[in-house]
PDB file of C-alpha atoms in Angstrom:
ATOM      1  CA  MET A   9     113.686  88.564  97.220  1.00 84.00           C
ATOM      2  CA  GLY A  10     116.575  90.199  95.857  1.00 97.00           C
ATOM      3  CA  THR A  11     119.092  93.046  97.437  1.00 98.00           C
ATOM      4  CA  ALA A  12     117.740  96.528  98.610  1.00 98.00           C
ATOM      5  CA  LEU A  13     120.023  99.432  99.771  1.00 98.00           C
ATOM      6  CA  ILE A  14     118.245 101.761 102.263  1.00 98.00           C
ATOM      7  CA  THR A  15     119.450 105.347 103.203  1.00 98.00           C
ATOM      8  CA  GLY A  16     118.406 106.771 106.708  1.00 98.00           C
ATOM      9  CA  ALA A  17     118.153 103.217 108.032  1.00 98.00           C
ATOM     10  CA  SER A  18     119.072 103.373 111.693  1.00 97.00           C
ATOM     11  CA  ARG A  19     115.730 104.825 112.739  1.00 97.00           C
ATOM     12  CA  GLY A  20     111.839 105.097 111.777  1.00 97.00           C
ATOM     13  CA  ILE A  21     110.729 104.534 108.308  1.00 98.00           C
ATOM     14  CA  GLY A  22     114.145 103.281 107.387  1.00 98.00           C
ATOM     15  CA  LEU A  23     114.437 101.083 109.852  1.00 98.00           C
ATOM     16  CA  ALA A  24     111.184  99.256 109.405  1.00 98.00           C
ATOM     17  CA  PHE A  25     111.867  99.098 106.401  1.00 98.00           C
ATOM     18  CA  ALA A  26     115.319  97.198 107.048  1.00 98.00           C
ATOM     19  CA  ARG A  27     113.709  94.500 109.438  1.00 98.00           C
ATOM     20  CA  ARG A  28     110.586  93.598 106.892  1.00 98.00           C
ATOM     21  CA  LEU A  29     113.012  93.520 104.188  1.00 98.00           C
ATOM     22  CA  ALA A  30     115.374  91.134 105.961  1.00 98.00           C
ATOM     23  CA  ALA A  31     112.715  89.030 107.205  1.00 98.00           C
ATOM     24  CA  ASP A  32     110.918  88.599 104.086  1.00 97.00           C
ATOM     25  CA  GLY A  33     114.665  87.216 103.114  1.00 98.00           C
ATOM     26  CA  TRP A  34     116.119  89.743 101.422  1.00 98.00           C
ATOM     27  CA  ARG A  35     119.795  90.906 101.709  1.00 98.00           C
ATOM     28  CA  VAL A  36     119.954  94.761 103.026  1.00 98.00           C
ATOM     29  CA  HIS A  37     122.211  97.278 102.770  1.00 98.00           C
ATOM     30  CA  GLY A  38     121.202  99.849 105.617  1.00 98.00           C
ATOM     31  CA  CYS A  39     122.856 102.921 105.471  1.00 98.00           C
ATOM     32  CA  CYS A  40     123.238 105.585 108.017  1.00 98.00           C
ATOM     33  CA  ARG A  41     125.193 108.823 109.060  1.00 97.00           C
ATOM     34  CA  MET A  42     126.280 106.968 112.482  1.00 97.00           C
ATOM     35  CA  PRO A  43     126.869 103.128 112.365  1.00 96.00           C
ATOM     36  CA  GLU A  44     128.367 103.584 115.342  1.00 96.00           C
ATOM     37  CA  LYS A  45     124.854 104.353 117.047  1.00 96.00           C
ATOM     38  CA  ALA A  46     122.927 102.285 114.879  1.00 97.00           C
ATOM     39  CA  ARG A  47     122.513  99.715 117.527  1.00 97.00           C
ATOM     40  CA  ALA A  48     119.083  98.840 116.418  1.00 98.00           C
ATOM     41  CA  LEU A  49     119.754  98.509 112.620  1.00 98.00           C
ATOM     42  CA  LYS A  50     123.020  95.919 113.556  1.00 97.00           C
ATOM     43  CA  ASP A  51     120.641  93.947 115.587  1.00 97.00           C
ATOM     44  CA  VAL A  52     118.102  93.308 112.812  1.00 98.00           C
ATOM     45  CA  GLU A  53     118.178  89.451 112.104  1.00 97.00           C
ATOM     46  CA  GLY A  54     118.999  88.385 108.864  1.00 98.00           C
ATOM     47  CA  ASP A  55     121.219  88.990 105.743  1.00 98.00           C
ATOM     48  CA  VAL A  56     121.880  93.075 106.913  1.00 98.00           C
ATOM     49  CA  GLU A  57     124.987  95.091 106.547  1.00 98.00           C
ATOM     50  CA  CYS A  58     125.384  98.313 108.240  1.00 98.00           C
ATOM     51  CA  HIS A  59     127.199 101.018 105.973  1.00 98.00           C
ATOM     52  CA  ARG A  60     128.376 104.630 106.456  1.00 97.00           C
ATOM     53  CA  LEU A  61     126.859 107.007 104.179  1.00 98.00           C
ATOM     54  CA  ASP A  62     125.912 110.524 104.712  1.00 98.00           C
ATOM     55  CA  VAL A  63     123.910 111.368 101.257  1.00 98.00           C
ATOM     56  CA  THR A  64     125.780 115.177 101.224  1.00 98.00           C
ATOM     57  CA  ASN A  65     129.305 113.850 101.004  1.00 97.00           C
ATOM     58  CA  GLY A  66     130.049 112.768  98.050  1.00 95.00           C
ATOM     59  CA  LEU A  67     133.109 110.431  99.289  1.00 95.00           C
ATOM     60  CA  HIS A  68     130.926 108.321 101.297  1.00 93.00           C
ATOM     61  CA  LEU A  69     128.979 107.572  98.226  1.00 97.00           C
ATOM     62  CA  ARG A  70     131.687 106.833  95.868  1.00 96.00           C
ATOM     63  CA  ALA A  71     133.376 104.819  98.558  1.00 96.00           C
ATOM     64  CA  LEU A  72     130.250 102.812  99.035  1.00 98.00           C
ATOM     65  CA  GLY A  73     129.555 102.611  95.465  1.00 97.00           C
ATOM     66  CA  ARG A  74     132.892 100.912  95.130  1.00 96.00           C
ATOM     67  CA  GLU A  75     132.501  98.678  97.899  1.00 96.00           C
ATOM     68  CA  LEU A  76     129.189  97.222  96.340  1.00 97.00           C
ATOM     69  CA  ALA A  77     130.678  97.641  92.814  1.00 94.00           C
ATOM     70  CA  ASP A  78     130.099  93.824  91.797  1.00 89.00           C
ATOM     71  CA  GLU A  79     126.068  93.568  93.468  1.00 95.00           C
ATOM     72  CA  PRO A  80     123.149  94.251  91.570  1.00 98.00           C
ATOM     73  CA  LEU A  81     120.702  96.286  93.443  1.00 98.00           C
ATOM     74  CA  ASP A  82     116.433  95.427  92.844  1.00 98.00           C
ATOM     75  CA  LEU A  83     115.412  97.796  95.303  1.00 98.00           C
ATOM     76  CA  LEU A  84     116.796 101.671  96.443  1.00 98.00           C
ATOM     77  CA  ILE A  85     114.827 103.450  99.030  1.00 98.00           C
ATOM     78  CA  ASN A  86     115.979 107.226  99.437  1.00 98.00           C
ATOM     79  CA  ASN A  87     114.596 107.451 102.869  1.00 98.00           C
ATOM     80  CA  ALA A  88     117.182 109.736 104.583  1.00 98.00           C
ATOM     81  CA  GLY A  89     115.497 113.320 105.060  1.00 97.00           C
ATOM     82  CA  ILE A  90     115.060 116.212 107.855  1.00 97.00           C
ATOM     83  CA  PHE A  91     112.283 118.548 108.566  1.00 96.00           C
ATOM     84  CA  GLY A  92     114.196 121.553 109.619  1.00 95.00           C
ATOM     85  CA  PRO A  93     112.718 124.739 111.211  1.00 93.00           C
ATOM     86  CA  ARG A  94     109.110 124.898 110.981  1.00 88.00           C
ATOM     87  CA  GLY A  95     109.075 128.929 110.539  1.00 81.00           C
ATOM     88  CA  GLY A  96     107.121 130.480 107.898  1.00 86.00           C
ATOM     89  CA  PHE A  97     106.785 133.456 105.896  1.00 92.00           C
ATOM     90  CA  GLY A  98     108.736 136.122 108.104  1.00 93.00           C
ATOM     91  CA  ARG A  99     110.672 133.989 109.913  1.00 92.00           C
ATOM     92  CA  ILE A 100     112.467 132.067 107.149  1.00 93.00           C
ATOM     93  CA  ALA A 101     115.852 130.668 108.540  1.00 93.00           C
ATOM     94  CA  TYR A 102     117.775 130.675 104.838  1.00 95.00           C
ATOM     95  CA  GLU A 103     121.012 128.795 106.020  1.00 96.00           C
ATOM     96  CA  ASP A 104     118.607 125.744 107.377  1.00 97.00           C
ATOM     97  CA  TRP A 105     116.581 125.770 103.898  1.00 97.00           C
ATOM     98  CA  LEU A 106     119.683 125.269 101.813  1.00 98.00           C
ATOM     99  CA  GLN A 107     120.558 122.118 104.199  1.00 98.00           C
ATOM    100  CA  VAL A 108     117.168 120.948 104.073  1.00 98.00           C
ATOM    101  CA  PHE A 109     117.198 121.147 100.130  1.00 98.00           C
ATOM    102  CA  ASP A 110     120.802 119.302 100.413  1.00 98.00           C
ATOM    103  CA  VAL A 111     119.218 116.445 102.505  1.00 98.00           C
ATOM    104  CA  ASN A 112     115.528 116.001 100.960  1.00 98.00           C
ATOM    105  CA  THR A 113     116.436 116.739  97.230  1.00 98.00           C
ATOM    106  CA  LEU A 114     119.837 116.645  96.060  1.00 98.00           C
ATOM    107  CA  GLY A 115     120.646 113.735  98.191  1.00 98.00           C
ATOM    108  CA  PRO A 116     118.528 111.388  96.557  1.00 98.00           C
ATOM    109  CA  MET A 117     119.570 112.585  93.354  1.00 98.00           C
ATOM    110  CA  ARG A 118     123.233 111.558  94.702  1.00 98.00           C
ATOM    111  CA  VAL A 119     122.411 108.377  95.990  1.00 98.00           C
ATOM    112  CA  ALA A 120     120.558 107.508  92.250  1.00 98.00           C
ATOM    113  CA  GLU A 121     123.583 108.529  89.988  1.00 98.00           C
ATOM    114  CA  ALA A 122     125.988 106.933  92.613  1.00 97.00           C
ATOM    115  CA  PHE A 123     124.172 103.482  92.608  1.00 98.00           C
ATOM    116  CA  VAL A 124     122.715 103.394  88.863  1.00 98.00           C
ATOM    117  CA  ARG A 125     124.599 100.841  87.599  1.00 97.00           C
ATOM    118  CA  HIS A 126     124.151  99.048  90.324  1.00 98.00           C
ATOM    119  CA  LEU A 127     120.220  99.074  89.473  1.00 98.00           C
ATOM    120  CA  GLU A 128     120.486  98.203  85.851  1.00 97.00           C
ATOM    121  CA  ARG A 129     122.062  94.998  86.613  1.00 97.00           C
ATOM    122  CA  ALA A 130     119.412  94.081  88.665  1.00 98.00           C
ATOM    123  CA  GLU A 131     116.200  91.784  86.448  1.00 96.00           C
ATOM    124  CA  SER A 132     113.294  94.418  87.344  1.00 97.00           C
ATOM    125  CA  PRO A 133     114.939  97.429  89.678  1.00 98.00           C
ATOM    126  CA  LYS A 134     113.078 100.037  91.368  1.00 98.00           C
ATOM    127  CA  LEU A 135     113.823 103.395  93.148  1.00 99.00           C
ATOM    128  CA  ILE A 136     111.810 104.617  94.932  1.00 99.00           C
ATOM    129  CA  ASN A 137     112.038 108.444  96.766  1.00 98.00           C
ATOM    130  CA  LEU A 138     110.369 109.062  99.907  1.00 98.00           C
ATOM    131  CA  SER A 139     108.458 112.175  99.262  1.00 98.00           C
ATOM    132  CA  SER A 140     105.700 113.757 101.490  1.00 98.00           C
ATOM    133  CA  ARG A 141     101.880 114.758 100.903  1.00 97.00           C
ATOM    134  CA  LEU A 142     102.841 118.122 102.071  1.00 97.00           C
ATOM    135  CA  GLY A 143     104.940 118.586  98.961  1.00 98.00           C
ATOM    136  CA  SER A 144     101.955 118.492  96.534  1.00 98.00           C
ATOM    137  CA  ILE A 145     101.065 122.283  95.613  1.00 98.00           C
ATOM    138  CA  ALA A 146      97.971 121.206  94.894  1.00 98.00           C
ATOM    139  CA  GLU A 147      96.870 119.981  98.110  1.00 97.00           C
ATOM    140  CA  ASN A 148      98.244 122.972  99.941  1.00 96.00           C
ATOM    141  CA  ASP A 149      95.642 125.147 102.001  1.00 94.00           C
ATOM    142  CA  SER A 150      97.678 126.397 104.759  1.00 92.00           C
ATOM    143  CA  SER A 151     100.887 127.030 104.045  1.00 90.00           C
ATOM    144  CA  GLY A 152     103.823 126.918 106.609  1.00 92.00           C
ATOM    145  CA  TRP A 153     106.426 124.549 106.750  1.00 95.00           C
ATOM    146  CA  HIS A 154     107.996 125.974 103.465  1.00 96.00           C
ATOM    147  CA  LEU A 155     111.332 124.597 103.974  1.00 97.00           C
ATOM    148  CA  TYR A 156     110.191 120.868 104.196  1.00 97.00           C
ATOM    149  CA  ARG A 157     107.348 121.613 101.571  1.00 97.00           C
ATOM    150  CA  SER A 158     109.363 122.916  99.096  1.00 98.00           C
ATOM    151  CA  SER A 159     111.944 120.362  99.456  1.00 98.00           C
ATOM    152  CA  LYS A 160     109.425 117.518  98.724  1.00 98.00           C
ATOM    153  CA  ALA A 161     107.835 119.403  96.182  1.00 98.00           C
ATOM    154  CA  ALA A 162     111.303 119.612  94.184  1.00 98.00           C
ATOM    155  CA  LEU A 163     112.359 116.151  94.751  1.00 98.00           C
ATOM    156  CA  ASN A 164     108.915 115.519  93.064  1.00 98.00           C
ATOM    157  CA  MET A 165     110.547 117.246  90.155  1.00 98.00           C
ATOM    158  CA  VAL A 166     113.638 115.121  90.110  1.00 98.00           C
ATOM    159  CA  THR A 167     111.607 112.054  90.588  1.00 98.00           C
ATOM    160  CA  LYS A 168     109.755 112.943  87.521  1.00 98.00           C
ATOM    161  CA  CYS A 169     113.169 113.313  85.798  1.00 98.00           C
ATOM    162  CA  MET A 170     114.736 110.186  87.239  1.00 98.00           C
ATOM    163  CA  ALA A 171     111.938 108.139  85.899  1.00 98.00           C
ATOM    164  CA  ILE A 172     112.502 109.470  82.041  1.00 98.00           C
ATOM    165  CA  ASP A 173     116.505 109.426  82.665  1.00 98.00           C
ATOM    166  CA  LEU A 174     116.282 105.685  83.616  1.00 98.00           C
ATOM    167  CA  ALA A 175     113.786 104.394  81.670  1.00 98.00           C
ATOM    168  CA  PRO A 176     116.316 103.327  78.906  1.00 98.00           C
ATOM    169  CA  ARG A 177     118.032 101.052  81.693  1.00 97.00           C
ATOM    170  CA  GLY A 178     114.942  99.785  82.951  1.00 98.00           C
ATOM    171  CA  VAL A 179     114.605 101.442  86.468  1.00 98.00           C
ATOM    172  CA  VAL A 180     111.211 101.627  87.851  1.00 98.00           C
ATOM    173  CA  VAL A 181     111.245 104.841  89.833  1.00 98.00           C
ATOM    174  CA  ALA A 182     108.202 106.644  92.151  1.00 98.00           C
ATOM    175  CA  ALA A 183     107.823 108.686  94.766  1.00 98.00           C
ATOM    176  CA  LEU A 184     105.828 107.729  97.735  1.00 98.00           C
ATOM    177  CA  HIS A 185     104.493 109.312 100.805  1.00 98.00           C
ATOM    178  CA  PRO A 186     104.310 107.218 103.772  1.00 97.00           C
ATOM    179  CA  GLY A 187     101.550 108.748 105.704  1.00 93.00           C
ATOM    180  CA  TRP A 188     101.545 110.662 108.791  1.00 88.00           C
ATOM    181  CA  VAL A 189     104.182 108.459 111.022  1.00 93.00           C
ATOM    182  CA  ARG A 190     105.036 108.068 114.678  1.00 89.00           C
ATOM    183  CA  THR A 191     109.016 108.739 114.563  1.00 88.00           C
ATOM    184  CA  ASP A 192     110.943 111.399 115.523  1.00 81.00           C
ATOM    185  CA  MET A 193     110.163 113.455 112.820  1.00 82.00           C
ATOM    186  CA  GLY A 194     106.308 112.965 112.289  1.00 83.00           C
ATOM    187  CA  GLY A 195     106.050 112.838 116.402  1.00 82.00           C
ATOM    188  CA  ARG A 196     104.411 110.813 119.054  1.00 82.00           C
ATOM    189  CA  SER A 197     100.707 111.848 118.046  1.00 81.00           C
ATOM    190  CA  ALA A 198     100.867 110.546 114.683  1.00 81.00           C
ATOM    191  CA  PRO A 199      98.342 107.960 113.888  1.00 83.00           C
ATOM    192  CA  VAL A 200     100.506 105.215 111.936  1.00 88.00           C
ATOM    193  CA  VAL A 201     103.014 103.318 113.274  1.00 94.00           C
ATOM    194  CA  PRO A 202     106.217 102.662 111.288  1.00 94.00           C
ATOM    195  CA  ASP A 203     105.467  99.102 110.567  1.00 94.00           C
ATOM    196  CA  ASP A 204     101.995  99.195 109.030  1.00 96.00           C
ATOM    197  CA  SER A 205     103.653 102.005 106.818  1.00 97.00           C
ATOM    198  CA  VAL A 206     105.867 100.240 105.401  1.00 98.00           C
ATOM    199  CA  ASP A 207     104.165  97.331 105.167  1.00 98.00           C
ATOM    200  CA  ALA A 208     101.727  99.283 102.847  1.00 98.00           C
ATOM    201  CA  MET A 209     104.390 100.645 100.764  1.00 98.00           C
ATOM    202  CA  LEU A 210     106.087  97.270 100.171  1.00 98.00           C
ATOM    203  CA  ALA A 211     102.582  96.205  98.913  1.00 98.00           C
ATOM    204  CA  THR A 212     102.573  99.222  96.255  1.00 98.00           C
ATOM    205  CA  ILE A 213     106.228  98.910  95.593  1.00 98.00           C
ATOM    206  CA  ASP A 214     105.520  95.025  94.748  1.00 98.00           C
ATOM    207  CA  ARG A 215     102.461  96.129  92.259  1.00 98.00           C
ATOM    208  CA  LEU A 216     104.551  99.457  90.546  1.00 98.00           C
ATOM    209  CA  GLY A 217     105.511  98.676  86.680  1.00 98.00           C
ATOM    210  CA  THR A 218     106.562 100.933  84.088  1.00 98.00           C
ATOM    211  CA  ASP A 219     103.140 102.223  83.302  1.00 98.00           C
ATOM    212  CA  ASP A 220     103.639 103.733  86.769  1.00 98.00           C
ATOM    213  CA  SER A 221     107.307 104.974  86.510  1.00 98.00           C
ATOM    214  CA  GLY A 222     106.946 108.999  87.617  1.00 98.00           C
ATOM    215  CA  GLY A 223     104.394 108.935  89.610  1.00 98.00           C
ATOM    216  CA  PHE A 224     103.494 110.351  93.106  1.00 98.00           C
ATOM    217  CA  TYR A 225     101.670 107.848  95.233  1.00 98.00           C
ATOM    218  CA  ALA A 226     100.070 107.654  98.707  1.00 98.00           C
ATOM    219  CA  SER A 227     101.212 104.530 100.897  1.00 98.00           C
ATOM    220  CA  ASP A 228      98.542 102.394  99.436  1.00 97.00           C
ATOM    221  CA  GLY A 229      99.212 103.188  95.919  1.00 98.00           C
ATOM    222  CA  GLU A 230      96.742 106.074  95.777  1.00 98.00           C
ATOM    223  CA  PRO A 231      97.573 108.959  93.021  1.00 98.00           C
ATOM    224  CA  ILE A 232      98.482 112.123  94.657  1.00 98.00           C
ATOM    225  CA  PRO A 233      97.723 115.414  92.779  1.00 98.00           C
ATOM    226  CA  TRP A 234     101.051 117.283  92.239  1.00 97.00           C
TER     227      TRP A 234
END
């Protein structure tokens, strides 16, 4: 077991990660924008701390980095994300597009830069970016959802760059697609519950080695084409 930091940990997939890791004996730093409303996260049994963190806010990141300055991180999960408006060609909300990129693409990079020193203190650190199959260019045969798709395609490139950047520091980096999960974002008709998605992803994360770094994988570890 070890220490994990999870962004977007107050609900959905992030909350499921916090519960499962804490149940397995991990020390968990669960981050969310409004801790005062994160009752479910605060109620998780085990060694769990709830922190205020907006991944678009550099002051939050620096403050949390200082707070955890002496703590190695074995696992960092960049889970925080937003979908944004679903309009396609001819109905693009450009200001919203910038916000989606700020959270989904720039956010994970900010978090990685803020906590890389914590990761490199661990014995076998891993950094996981929660991506989406919708970000696969090769598999896009329906268009639509331009904002979210493009932010996740860009995150995949960021993941590959991170893997190269952090290889000398011993950090394994990967992008994972959690599946179509029944969350506020995924909707009630999604076929996968958060606990099942997290169980599959954690099994995949456990298997990831240096040769897998920089890859894009489904929750079960199957490679997804870029």
